[in-house]
Short mmCIF file of C-alpha atoms in Angstrom, two decimals:
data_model
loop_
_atom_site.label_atom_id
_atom_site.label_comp_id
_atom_site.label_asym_id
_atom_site.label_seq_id
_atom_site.Cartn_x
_atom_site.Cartn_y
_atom_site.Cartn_z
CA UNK A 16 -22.97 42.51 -37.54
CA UNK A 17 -25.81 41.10 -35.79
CA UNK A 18 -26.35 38.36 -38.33
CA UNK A 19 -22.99 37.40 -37.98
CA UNK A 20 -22.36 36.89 -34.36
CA UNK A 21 -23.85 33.47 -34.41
CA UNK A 22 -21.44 32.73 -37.18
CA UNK A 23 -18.70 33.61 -34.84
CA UNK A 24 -19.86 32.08 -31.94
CA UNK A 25 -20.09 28.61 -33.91
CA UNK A 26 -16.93 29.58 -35.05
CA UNK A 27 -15.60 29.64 -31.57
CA UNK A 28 -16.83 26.56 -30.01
CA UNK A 29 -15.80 24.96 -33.00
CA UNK A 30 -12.28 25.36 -32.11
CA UNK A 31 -12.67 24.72 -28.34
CA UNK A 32 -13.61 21.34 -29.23
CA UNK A 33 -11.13 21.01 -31.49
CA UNK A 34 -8.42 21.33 -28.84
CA UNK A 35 -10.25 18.91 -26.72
CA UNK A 36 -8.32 15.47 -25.61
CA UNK A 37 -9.11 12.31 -24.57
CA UNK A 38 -7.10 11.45 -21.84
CA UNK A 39 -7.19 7.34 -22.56
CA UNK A 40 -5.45 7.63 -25.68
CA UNK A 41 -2.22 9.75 -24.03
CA UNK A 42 0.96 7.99 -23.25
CA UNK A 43 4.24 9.08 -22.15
CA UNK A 44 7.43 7.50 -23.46
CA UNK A 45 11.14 8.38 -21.64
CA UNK A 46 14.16 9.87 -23.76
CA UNK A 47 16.65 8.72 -21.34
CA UNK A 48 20.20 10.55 -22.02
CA UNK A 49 17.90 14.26 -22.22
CA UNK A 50 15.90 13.39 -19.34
CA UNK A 51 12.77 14.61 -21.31
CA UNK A 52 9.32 13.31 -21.31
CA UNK A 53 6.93 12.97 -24.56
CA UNK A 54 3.68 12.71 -24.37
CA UNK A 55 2.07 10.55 -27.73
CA UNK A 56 -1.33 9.92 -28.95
CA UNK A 57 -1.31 6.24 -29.33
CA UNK A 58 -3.99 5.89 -31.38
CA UNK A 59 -3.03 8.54 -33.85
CA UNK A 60 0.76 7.52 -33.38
CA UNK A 61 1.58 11.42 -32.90
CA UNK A 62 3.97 13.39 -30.46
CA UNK A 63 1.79 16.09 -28.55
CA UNK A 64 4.09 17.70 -26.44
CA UNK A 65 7.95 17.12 -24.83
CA UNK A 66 8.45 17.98 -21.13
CA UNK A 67 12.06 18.64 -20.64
CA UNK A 68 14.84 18.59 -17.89
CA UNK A 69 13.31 16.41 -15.87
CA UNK A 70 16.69 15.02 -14.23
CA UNK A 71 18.11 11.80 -14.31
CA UNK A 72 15.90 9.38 -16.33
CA UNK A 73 18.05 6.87 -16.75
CA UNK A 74 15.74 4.22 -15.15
CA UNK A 75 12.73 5.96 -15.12
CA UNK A 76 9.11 4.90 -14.35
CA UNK A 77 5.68 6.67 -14.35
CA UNK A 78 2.20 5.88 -12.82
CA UNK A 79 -1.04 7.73 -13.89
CA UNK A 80 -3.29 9.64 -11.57
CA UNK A 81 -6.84 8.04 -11.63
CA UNK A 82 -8.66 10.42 -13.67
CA UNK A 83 -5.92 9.63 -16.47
CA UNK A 84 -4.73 13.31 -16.33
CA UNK A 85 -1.56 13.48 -14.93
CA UNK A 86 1.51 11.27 -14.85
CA UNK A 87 3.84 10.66 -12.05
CA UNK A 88 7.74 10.45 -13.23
CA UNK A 89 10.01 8.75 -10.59
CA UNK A 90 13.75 9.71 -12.10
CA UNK A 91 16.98 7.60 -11.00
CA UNK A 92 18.17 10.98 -9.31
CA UNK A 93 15.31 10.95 -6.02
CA UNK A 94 12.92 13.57 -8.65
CA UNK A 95 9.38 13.20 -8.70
CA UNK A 96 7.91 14.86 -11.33
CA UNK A 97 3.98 15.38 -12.12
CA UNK A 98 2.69 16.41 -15.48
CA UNK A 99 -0.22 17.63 -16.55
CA UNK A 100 -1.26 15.31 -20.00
CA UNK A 101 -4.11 17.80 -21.11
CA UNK A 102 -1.86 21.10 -20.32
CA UNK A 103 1.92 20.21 -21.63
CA UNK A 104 3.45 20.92 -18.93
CA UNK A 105 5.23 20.13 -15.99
CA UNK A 106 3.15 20.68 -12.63
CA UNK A 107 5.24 20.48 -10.21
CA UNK A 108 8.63 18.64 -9.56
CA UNK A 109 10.73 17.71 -6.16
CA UNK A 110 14.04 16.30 -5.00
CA UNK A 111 12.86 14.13 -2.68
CA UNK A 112 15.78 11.41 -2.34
CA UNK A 113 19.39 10.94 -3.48
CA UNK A 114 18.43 7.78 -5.34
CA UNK A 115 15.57 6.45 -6.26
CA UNK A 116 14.27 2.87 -8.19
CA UNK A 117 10.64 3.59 -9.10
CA UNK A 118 7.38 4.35 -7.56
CA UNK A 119 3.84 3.03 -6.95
CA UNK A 120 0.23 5.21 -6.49
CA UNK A 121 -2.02 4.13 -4.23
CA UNK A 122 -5.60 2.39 -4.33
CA UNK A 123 -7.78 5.49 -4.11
CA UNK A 124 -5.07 7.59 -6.23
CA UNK A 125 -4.65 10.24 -3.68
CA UNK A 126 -0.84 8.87 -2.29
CA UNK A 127 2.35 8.68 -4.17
CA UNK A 128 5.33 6.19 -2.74
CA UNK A 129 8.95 6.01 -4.24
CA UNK A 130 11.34 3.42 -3.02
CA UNK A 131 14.82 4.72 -2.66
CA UNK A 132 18.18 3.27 -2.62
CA UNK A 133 19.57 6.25 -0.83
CA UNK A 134 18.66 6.96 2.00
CA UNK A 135 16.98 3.55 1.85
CA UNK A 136 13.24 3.96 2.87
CA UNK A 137 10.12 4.76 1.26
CA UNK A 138 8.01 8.29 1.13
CA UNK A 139 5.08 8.27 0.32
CA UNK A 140 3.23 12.11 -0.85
CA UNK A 141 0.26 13.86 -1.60
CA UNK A 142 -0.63 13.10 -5.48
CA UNK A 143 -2.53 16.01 -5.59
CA UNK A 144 0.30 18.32 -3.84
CA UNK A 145 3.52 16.36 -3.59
CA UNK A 146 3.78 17.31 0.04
CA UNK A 147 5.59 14.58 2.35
CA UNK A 148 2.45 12.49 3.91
CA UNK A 149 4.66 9.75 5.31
CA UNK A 150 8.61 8.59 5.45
CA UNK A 151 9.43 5.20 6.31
CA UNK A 152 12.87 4.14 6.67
CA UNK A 153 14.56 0.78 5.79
CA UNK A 154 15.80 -0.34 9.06
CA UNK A 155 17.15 -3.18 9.63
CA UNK A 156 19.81 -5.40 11.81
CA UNK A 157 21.35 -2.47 14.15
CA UNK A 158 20.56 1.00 12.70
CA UNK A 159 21.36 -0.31 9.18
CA UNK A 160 19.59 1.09 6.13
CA UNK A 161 18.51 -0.64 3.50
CA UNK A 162 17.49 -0.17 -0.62
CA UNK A 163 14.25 -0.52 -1.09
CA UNK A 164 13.28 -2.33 -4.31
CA UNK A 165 10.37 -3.51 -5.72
CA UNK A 166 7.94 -1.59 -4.53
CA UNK A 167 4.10 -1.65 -5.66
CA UNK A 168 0.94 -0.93 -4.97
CA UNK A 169 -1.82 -3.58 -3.12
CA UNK A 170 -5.47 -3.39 -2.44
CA UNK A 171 -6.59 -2.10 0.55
CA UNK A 172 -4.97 1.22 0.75
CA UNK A 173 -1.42 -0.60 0.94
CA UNK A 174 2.33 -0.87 -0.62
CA UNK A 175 4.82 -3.85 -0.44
CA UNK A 176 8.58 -3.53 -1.36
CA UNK A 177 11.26 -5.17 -0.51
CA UNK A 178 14.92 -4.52 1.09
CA UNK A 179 17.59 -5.44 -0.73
CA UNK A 180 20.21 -5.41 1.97
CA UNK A 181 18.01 -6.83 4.40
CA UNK A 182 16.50 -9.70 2.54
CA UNK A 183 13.27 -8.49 4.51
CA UNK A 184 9.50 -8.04 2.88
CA UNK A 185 7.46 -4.91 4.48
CA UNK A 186 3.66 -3.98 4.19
CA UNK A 187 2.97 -0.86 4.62
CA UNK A 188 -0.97 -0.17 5.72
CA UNK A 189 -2.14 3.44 4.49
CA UNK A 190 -5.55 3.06 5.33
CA UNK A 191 -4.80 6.12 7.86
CA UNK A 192 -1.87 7.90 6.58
CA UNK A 193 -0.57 9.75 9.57
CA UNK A 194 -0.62 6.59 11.67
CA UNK A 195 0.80 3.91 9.10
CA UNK A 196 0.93 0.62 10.23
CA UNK A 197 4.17 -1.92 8.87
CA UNK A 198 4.28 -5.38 9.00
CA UNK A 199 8.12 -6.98 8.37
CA UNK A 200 8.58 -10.67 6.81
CA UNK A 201 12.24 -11.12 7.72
CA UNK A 202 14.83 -13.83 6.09
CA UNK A 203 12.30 -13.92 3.30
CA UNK A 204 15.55 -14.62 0.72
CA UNK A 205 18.92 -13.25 0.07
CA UNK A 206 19.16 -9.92 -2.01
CA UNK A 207 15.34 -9.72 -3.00
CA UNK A 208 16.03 -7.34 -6.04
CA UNK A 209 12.46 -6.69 -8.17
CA UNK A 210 8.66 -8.06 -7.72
CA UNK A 211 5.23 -8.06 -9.18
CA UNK A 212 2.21 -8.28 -7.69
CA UNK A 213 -0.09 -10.76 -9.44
CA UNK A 214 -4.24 -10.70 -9.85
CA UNK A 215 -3.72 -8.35 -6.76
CA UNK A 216 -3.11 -11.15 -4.33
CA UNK A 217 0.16 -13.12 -4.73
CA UNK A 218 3.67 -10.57 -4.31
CA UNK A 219 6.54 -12.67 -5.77
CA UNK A 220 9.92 -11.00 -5.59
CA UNK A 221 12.85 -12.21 -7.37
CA UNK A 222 16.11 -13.65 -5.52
CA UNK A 223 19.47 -12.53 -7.15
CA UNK A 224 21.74 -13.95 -3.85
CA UNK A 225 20.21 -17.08 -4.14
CA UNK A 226 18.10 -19.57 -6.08
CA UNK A 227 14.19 -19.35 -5.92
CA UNK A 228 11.75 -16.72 -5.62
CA UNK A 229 9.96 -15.14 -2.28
CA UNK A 230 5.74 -15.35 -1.98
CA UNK A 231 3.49 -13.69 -0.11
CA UNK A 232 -0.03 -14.34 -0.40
CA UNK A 233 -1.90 -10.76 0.67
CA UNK A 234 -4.71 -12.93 1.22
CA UNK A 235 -3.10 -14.64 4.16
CA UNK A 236 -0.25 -12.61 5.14
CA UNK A 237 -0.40 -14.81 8.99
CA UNK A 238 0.89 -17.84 6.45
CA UNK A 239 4.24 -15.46 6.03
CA UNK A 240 6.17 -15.84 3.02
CA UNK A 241 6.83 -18.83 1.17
CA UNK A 242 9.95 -19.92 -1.04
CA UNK A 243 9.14 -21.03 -5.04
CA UNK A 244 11.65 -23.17 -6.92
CA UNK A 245 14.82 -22.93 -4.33
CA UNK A 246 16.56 -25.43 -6.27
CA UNK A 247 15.56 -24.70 -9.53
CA UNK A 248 18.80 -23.16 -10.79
CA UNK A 249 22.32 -23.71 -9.36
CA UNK A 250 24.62 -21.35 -9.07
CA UNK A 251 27.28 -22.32 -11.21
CA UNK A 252 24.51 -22.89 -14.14
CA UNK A 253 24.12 -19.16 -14.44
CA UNK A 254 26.01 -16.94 -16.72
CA UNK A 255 27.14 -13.66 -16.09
CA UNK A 256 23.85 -11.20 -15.81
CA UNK A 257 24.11 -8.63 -18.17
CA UNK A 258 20.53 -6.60 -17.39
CA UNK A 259 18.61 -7.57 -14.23
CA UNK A 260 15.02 -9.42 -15.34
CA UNK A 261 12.20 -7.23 -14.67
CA UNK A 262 9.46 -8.56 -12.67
CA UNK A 263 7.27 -5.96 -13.56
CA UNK A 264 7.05 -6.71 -16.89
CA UNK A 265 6.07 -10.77 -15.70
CA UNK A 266 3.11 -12.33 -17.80
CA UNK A 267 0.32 -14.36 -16.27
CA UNK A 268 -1.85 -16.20 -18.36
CA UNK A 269 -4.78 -17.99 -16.75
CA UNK A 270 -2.88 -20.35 -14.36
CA UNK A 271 0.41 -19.57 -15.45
CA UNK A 272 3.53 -17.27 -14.79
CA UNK A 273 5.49 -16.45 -17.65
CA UNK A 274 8.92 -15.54 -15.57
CA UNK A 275 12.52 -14.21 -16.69
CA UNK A 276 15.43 -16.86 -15.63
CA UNK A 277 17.89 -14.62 -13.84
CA UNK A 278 21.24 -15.21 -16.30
CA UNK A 279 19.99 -17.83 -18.24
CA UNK A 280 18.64 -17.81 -21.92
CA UNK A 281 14.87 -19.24 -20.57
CA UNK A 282 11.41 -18.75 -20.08
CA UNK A 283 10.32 -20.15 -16.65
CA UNK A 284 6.12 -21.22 -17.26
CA UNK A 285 5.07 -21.66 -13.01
CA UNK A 286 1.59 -23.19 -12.74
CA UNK A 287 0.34 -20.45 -9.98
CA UNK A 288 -1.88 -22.73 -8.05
CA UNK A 289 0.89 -24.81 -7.32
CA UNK A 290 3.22 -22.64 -7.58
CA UNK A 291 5.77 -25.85 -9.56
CA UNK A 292 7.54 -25.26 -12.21
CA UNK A 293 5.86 -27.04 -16.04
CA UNK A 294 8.26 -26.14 -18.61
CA UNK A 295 10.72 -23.72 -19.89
CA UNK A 296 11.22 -22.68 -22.72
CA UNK A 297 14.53 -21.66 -24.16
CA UNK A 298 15.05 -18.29 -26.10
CA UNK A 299 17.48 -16.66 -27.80
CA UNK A 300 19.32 -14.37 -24.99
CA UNK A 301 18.84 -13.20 -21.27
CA UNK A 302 15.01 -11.97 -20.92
CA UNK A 303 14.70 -8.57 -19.27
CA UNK A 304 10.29 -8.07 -19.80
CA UNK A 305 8.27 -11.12 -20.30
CA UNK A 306 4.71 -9.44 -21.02
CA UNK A 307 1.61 -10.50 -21.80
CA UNK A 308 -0.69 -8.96 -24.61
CA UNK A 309 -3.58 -7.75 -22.63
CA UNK A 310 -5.69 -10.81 -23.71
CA UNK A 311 -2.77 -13.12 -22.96
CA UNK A 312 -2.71 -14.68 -25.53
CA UNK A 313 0.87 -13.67 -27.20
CA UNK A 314 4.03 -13.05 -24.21
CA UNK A 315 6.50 -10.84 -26.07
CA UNK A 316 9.93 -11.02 -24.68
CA UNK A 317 13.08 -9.04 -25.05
CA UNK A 318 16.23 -9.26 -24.48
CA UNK A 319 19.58 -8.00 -22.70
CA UNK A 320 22.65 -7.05 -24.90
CA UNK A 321 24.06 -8.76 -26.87
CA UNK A 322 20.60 -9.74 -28.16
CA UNK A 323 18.57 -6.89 -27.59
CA UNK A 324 18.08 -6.12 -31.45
CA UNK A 325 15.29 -8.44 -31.01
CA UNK A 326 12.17 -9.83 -29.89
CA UNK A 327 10.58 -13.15 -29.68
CA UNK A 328 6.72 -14.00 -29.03
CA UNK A 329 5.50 -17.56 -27.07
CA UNK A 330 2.34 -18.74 -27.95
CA UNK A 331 0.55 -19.20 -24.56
CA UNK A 332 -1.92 -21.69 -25.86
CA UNK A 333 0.83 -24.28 -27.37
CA UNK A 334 3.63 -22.97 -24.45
CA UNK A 335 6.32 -22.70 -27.55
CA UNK A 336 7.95 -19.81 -29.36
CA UNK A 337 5.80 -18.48 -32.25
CA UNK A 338 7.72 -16.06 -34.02
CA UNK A 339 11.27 -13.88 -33.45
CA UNK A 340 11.51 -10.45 -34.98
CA UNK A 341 14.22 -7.67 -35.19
CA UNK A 342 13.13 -4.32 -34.83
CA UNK A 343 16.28 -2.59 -34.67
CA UNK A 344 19.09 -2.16 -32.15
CA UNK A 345 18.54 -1.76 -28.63
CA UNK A 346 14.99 -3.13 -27.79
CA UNK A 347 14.40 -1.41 -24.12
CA UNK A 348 11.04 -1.40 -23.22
CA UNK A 349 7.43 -2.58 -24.66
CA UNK A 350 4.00 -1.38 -24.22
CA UNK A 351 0.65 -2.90 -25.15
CA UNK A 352 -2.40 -0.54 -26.28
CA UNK A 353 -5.11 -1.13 -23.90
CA UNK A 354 -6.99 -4.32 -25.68
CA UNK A 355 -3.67 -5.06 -27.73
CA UNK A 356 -4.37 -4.75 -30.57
CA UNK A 357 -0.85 -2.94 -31.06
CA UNK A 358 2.33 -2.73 -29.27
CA UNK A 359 4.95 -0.23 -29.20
CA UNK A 360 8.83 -0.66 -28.71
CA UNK A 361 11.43 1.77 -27.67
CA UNK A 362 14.70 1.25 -29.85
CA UNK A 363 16.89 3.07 -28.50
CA UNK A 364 20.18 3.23 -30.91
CA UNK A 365 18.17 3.82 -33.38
CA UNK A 366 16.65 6.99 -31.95
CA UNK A 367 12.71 5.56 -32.66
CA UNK A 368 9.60 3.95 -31.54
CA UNK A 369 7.81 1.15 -33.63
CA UNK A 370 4.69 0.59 -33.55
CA UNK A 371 3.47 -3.41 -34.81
CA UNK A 372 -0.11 -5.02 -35.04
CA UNK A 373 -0.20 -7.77 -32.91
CA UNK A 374 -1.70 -10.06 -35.13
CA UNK A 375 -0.06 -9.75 -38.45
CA UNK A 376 3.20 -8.74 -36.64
CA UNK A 377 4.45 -6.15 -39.06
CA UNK A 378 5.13 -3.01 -38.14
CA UNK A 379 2.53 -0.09 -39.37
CA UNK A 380 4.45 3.18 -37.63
CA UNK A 381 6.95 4.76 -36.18
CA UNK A 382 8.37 7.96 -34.57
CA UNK A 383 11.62 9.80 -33.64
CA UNK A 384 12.94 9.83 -29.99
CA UNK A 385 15.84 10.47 -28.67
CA UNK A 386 17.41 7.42 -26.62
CA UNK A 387 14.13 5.99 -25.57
CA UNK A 388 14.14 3.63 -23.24
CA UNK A 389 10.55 3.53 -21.30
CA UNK A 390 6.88 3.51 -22.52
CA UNK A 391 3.77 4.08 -20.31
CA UNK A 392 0.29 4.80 -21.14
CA UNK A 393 -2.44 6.04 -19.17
CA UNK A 394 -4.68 2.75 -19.39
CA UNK A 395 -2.15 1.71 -16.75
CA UNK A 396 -4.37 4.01 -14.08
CA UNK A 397 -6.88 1.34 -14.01
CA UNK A 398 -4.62 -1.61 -13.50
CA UNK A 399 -2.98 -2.63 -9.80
CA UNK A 400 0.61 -3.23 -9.42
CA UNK A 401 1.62 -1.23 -12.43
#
């Protein structure tokens, strides 16, 4: 017996380590109409685990705690949900609105904020516990409240978002979170409805009341916020919008903005230290993500219905369209691999992910979901405004 107990032993630890997991190659990806949660390998292209009844998921979004362990689900219904990537399971989950758009984590990775439509405000929580830190509410004109869209996170210890109703931009200062400090941008632009935060510095949220886009450089917030393009497009030049743009998903490429035209089939290329319009670029349908492969060197697009059984691809060197392929029908939501080398799509009518090489474009995988529609991974920890 003796002779065999170190037998055993390496025995043992052989099969710890064999349940070991990196958490940098974990991902989570949305089945929308379940409300479940996968969690995929993406280098293996494997399903690990599915986290279910998470609520309404129907426009969900997820951050990543620092440490790449767990992930943050903000579902349409006001849950927050945090799961534990290395465990399979769901840590703990809250009601903590009656509607909610999305969420942001903070700087240091110890706060959690979720803009919600109803009541319109943000809260922002505990990452570690999910207790209520801070609640902010959107008020505006005379006791009105207001949606609260486009929220993300800034450095500093901060969050910007935008009201809806209000047409008002707020930063919210965190530094001390039981004393937060707000500073309001009013008229900034009618119906501000999504924004990204670019390089960390410039916020630019979208106008869907009016023509243009809203800036505020976080460098120089005294400057206040500054209108891009107000008379690029007209009114009556827009067709109907089928899928709102998300700004989110916007590419930048060295000095340039790769932007979605609200309700018009184009590609808006802004040179950022101007902030003027160069070119656009016309594509084949209304863009919802314009992203950039994480060397920017490709900036896949997709599309609203009635095109969104495909996807096109702008070379960023030449500024022209390189390539259009169809992966299938219903083209939701795309995700690079950290250095992107690959990039995964969420088709949702045909219940799969695909999986293509960014260079050859063909596709070299795929997997079985159930009405995907969002893909995150855990690189996205390390990345501001995401």
């Amino acid at each position: 017996m003796t002779r065999l107990l170190p037998l055993l032993c390496f025995i043992l630890s052989f099969n710890v380590l064999a349940e070991l997991r990196a958490t940098g190659d974990l991902g989570i990806v949305i089945e929308r109409e379940k409300g479940n949660a996968l969690i995929v390998n993406t280098t293996k292209h494997t399903q690990l685990a599915k986290i279910e009844k998470l609520g309404d998921l129907s426009h969900a979004s997820v951050v990543f705690s620092r440490d790449e362990r767990y992930a943050f689900i903000f579902g349409r219904d006001g849950g927050l949900s945090k799961i534990d990537l290395l465990q399979d399971k769901l840590n703990k989950r809250i009601i903590q609105a009656g509607n909610s758009i999305g969420g942001a984590i903070s700087q240091d990775g110890k706060l959690i904020a979720v803009s919600n439509y109803e009541p319109g405000g943000v809260k922002v929580f505990s990452s570690d516990t999910l207790e209520l830190v801070a609640d902010i509410p959107a008020v505006y004109g005379e006791g009105k409240r207001s949606k609260v869209v486009g929220l993300v996170d800034a450095p500093g210890q901060r969050f910007v978002f935008s009201l809806f109703d209000a047409g008002e931009i707020w930063l919210l200062d965190l530094k001390n979170p039981k004393t937060p400090a707000i500073k309001k941008f009013l008229n900034t632009g009618k119906q501000p409805y999504d924004a990204v935060i670019a390089e960390g510095r410039y916020y630019i949220a979208g106008l869907f009341g009016e023509s243009g886009l809203a800036l505020l450089d976080l460098w120089n917030p005294e400057a206040g916020v500054k209108r891009v393009l107000p008379d690029y497009v007209k009114d009556d030049e827009k067709l109907p919008v089928y899928k709102m743009p998300h700004l989110e998903g916007w590419a930048v490429a060295g000095d340039y903005l790769f932007v979605p035209a609200i309700g018009k089939h184009e590609v808006w290329i802004i040179d950022k230290r101007q902030w003027k319009l160069i070119k656009t670029i016309p594509v084949l349908g209304q863009p919802v993500f314009v992203m950039a492969r994480p060397d920017a060197r490709q900036i896949w697009v997709n599309f609203a219905f009635p095109d969104n059984n495909q996807v096109q691809i702008i070379d960023a060197n030449e500024l022209s369209l390189a390539k259009t392929l169809a992966p299938g029908k219903a083209v939701l939501h795309m995700e690079f691999t950290p250095r992107g080398e690959q990039v995964w799509l969420a088709i949702r009518d045909d219940n799969r992910l695909a999986v293509y090489d960014t260079e050859t474009l063909e596709e070299i995988a795929r997997l079985p979901a159930d009405k995907p529609n969002g893909i995150f991974f855990s690189a996205r920890a390390h990345k501001t405004g995401l």
